């Protein structure tokens, strides 16, 4: 069995490689520029939300208690619309440093899980491709699979989820490559 401590270099390096690849996707290729749409008459909608002092959180509208989901009133609200999910964030300037830092921590966490599961299934000295397959599968589970759920339950457009899953596949392949290359011999 390979110790997690002996995999510190592929853990850190794969997190860095994924972090940099995501920067290329988002800032150079602008692959995700179409993920969010602008609201029509945005100023009026922002004013209405602001007047209600809606705090941070995730809101579903129209909202109902599950016991009321079959009521004629709720069915009417759903038919009339609008129907949606609203995510509210803290007001103020967008703190890109905070989000990039959290993204890097997430990359490290995924790499630690990749190291853990790969080290429990692959021995030291195993060839590149065997390490690559296990590490890549685990990394894809961390970076890509979860976006499917967003389209199923949160009304994310499938095109958004597919783009994120493609990102996740690229990140998984990069992670697998680093682990295969630096695997304990």
C-alpha atoms as one frame of an Amber mdcrd trajectory, in Angstrom:
protein
   0.000   0.000   0.000   1.238   3.493  -0.878   1.125   6.136   1.868  -0.735
   9.378   1.276   2.284  11.311   2.581   4.413   9.892  -0.247   1.948  11.402
  -2.728   2.225  15.016  -1.559   3.896  16.107  -4.819   1.218  14.752  -7.203
  -1.475  16.084  -4.852  -0.113  19.632  -4.930   1.038  19.603  -8.550  -2.253
  18.208  -9.891  -4.176  20.889  -7.958  -1.948  23.569  -9.497  -2.321  22.120
 -13.005  -6.130  21.978 -12.700  -6.217  25.508 -11.249  -4.230  26.798 -14.236
  -6.319  24.840 -16.755  -9.496  26.307 -15.278  -8.002  29.783 -15.665  -7.419
  29.050 -19.352 -11.015  27.824 -19.789 -12.518  30.838 -18.049 -10.198  33.733
 -18.879  -8.528  32.857 -22.174 -11.020  30.652 -24.019 -14.060  32.250 -22.313
 -15.713  28.831 -22.650 -18.301  29.676 -19.962 -19.263  33.207 -21.036 -22.756
  32.013 -22.028 -23.522  30.253 -18.725 -25.461  33.196 -17.260 -28.029  35.346
 -18.995 -28.993  38.933 -18.235 -32.463  39.518 -16.838 -34.765  41.651 -18.979
 -35.397  44.999 -17.275 -32.673  44.132 -14.775 -32.863  47.462 -12.933 -36.545
  47.011 -12.049 -35.997  43.416 -10.887 -32.962  44.418  -8.774 -34.970  47.260
  -7.232 -37.834  44.880  -6.370 -35.500  42.332  -4.773 -33.625  45.096  -2.955
 -36.819  46.567  -1.512 -37.688  43.168  -0.024 -34.243  42.912   1.602 -33.795
  39.314   0.441 -30.840  37.892   2.375 -28.161  35.478   1.243 -29.388  32.014
   0.419 -31.151  29.923  -2.183 -34.836  30.600  -2.801 -37.321  28.576  -4.793
 -40.382  30.277  -6.191 -43.191  29.820  -5.950 -42.433  28.239  -2.608 -44.690
  25.784  -0.850 -44.688  23.292   1.937 -44.718  19.744   0.469 -48.122  19.123
   2.058 -49.521  22.005  -0.020 -47.939  20.952  -3.336 -51.193  19.490  -4.665
 -53.372  22.413  -3.652 -55.192  24.285  -6.451 -53.582  27.564  -5.308 -50.050
  26.214  -5.666 -50.826  24.559  -8.999 -52.166  27.908 -10.238 -48.976  29.706
  -9.131 -46.852  27.100 -10.915 -48.915  27.369 -14.095 -48.941  31.183 -14.055
 -45.203  31.515 -13.327 -42.601  32.693 -12.931 -40.995  29.520 -11.584 -37.357
  29.439 -10.595 -34.495  29.201  -8.190 -32.744  32.368  -7.038 -29.317  32.396
  -5.409 -28.528  35.535  -3.427 -24.985  36.532  -2.477 -23.608  39.175  -0.142
 -23.768  42.644  -1.723 -20.521  44.383  -2.483 -17.627  44.037  -4.890 -16.989
  40.547  -6.221 -14.071  39.136  -4.226 -12.307  37.114  -6.917  -9.372  36.348
  -4.606 -11.661  34.611  -2.118 -13.315  32.489  -4.819 -10.017  31.583  -6.477
  -8.618  30.607  -3.078 -11.639  28.417  -2.353 -11.378  26.857  -5.826  -7.719
  25.987  -5.185  -8.647  24.433  -1.820 -11.290  22.389  -3.640  -8.662  21.243
  -6.179  -6.445  20.136  -3.291  -9.332  18.257  -1.665 -10.113  16.409  -4.911
  -6.420  15.534  -5.280  -6.281  14.202  -1.713  -9.248  11.907  -2.461  -7.600
  10.846  -5.721  -4.434  10.042  -3.773  -6.345   8.163  -1.099  -8.402   5.941
  -3.385  -5.593   5.363  -5.866  -3.139   4.500  -3.078  -5.596   1.910  -1.737
  -6.106   0.231  -5.114  -2.728   0.557  -6.848   0.653  -0.616  -5.525   3.922
   1.295  -5.772   5.740   0.589  -9.005   2.496   0.150 -10.955   2.707   1.294
 -14.570   1.505   4.714 -15.703  -1.705   3.599 -17.421  -3.034   1.629 -14.442
  -2.498   4.628 -12.143  -3.949   6.945 -14.809  -7.191   4.939 -15.080  -7.907
   4.868 -11.347  -6.794   8.450 -10.658  -8.709   9.771 -13.671 -11.923   8.011
 -12.692 -11.769   9.335  -9.133 -10.876  12.850 -10.324 -13.794  12.886 -12.775
 -16.121  11.967  -9.928 -14.809  15.019  -8.053 -14.705  17.480 -10.932 -17.414
  16.446 -13.370 -20.240  14.180 -12.289 -21.970  16.576  -9.870 -22.997  18.977
 -12.616 -25.463  16.429 -13.989 -27.538  16.889 -10.823 -27.708  20.655 -11.388
 -29.608  20.118 -14.632 -31.853  17.453 -13.132 -32.906  19.308  -9.963 -31.871
  22.956 -10.271 -33.010  23.789 -13.823 -29.473  24.528 -15.024 -29.469  24.435
 -18.819 -28.025  21.120 -20.008 -25.523  23.065 -22.133 -24.051  24.596 -18.949
 -23.798  21.212 -17.234 -22.237  19.596 -20.298 -19.608  22.361 -20.534 -18.784
  21.884 -16.845 -18.621  18.106 -17.277 -16.217  18.565 -20.208 -14.114  20.799
 -17.951 -14.270  18.051 -15.324 -13.095  15.480 -17.853 -10.115  17.651 -18.847
  -9.280  18.279 -15.169  -9.554  14.536 -14.494  -7.225  13.699 -17.386  -4.686
  16.267 -16.200  -4.896  14.959 -12.627  -4.524  11.378 -13.859  -1.515  12.375
 -15.940   0.223  13.972 -12.967  -0.488  10.993 -10.705   0.632   8.506 -13.367
   3.819  10.468 -14.006   4.745  10.974 -10.328   3.490   7.653  -8.937   5.735
   6.052  -6.326   8.097   3.655  -8.111
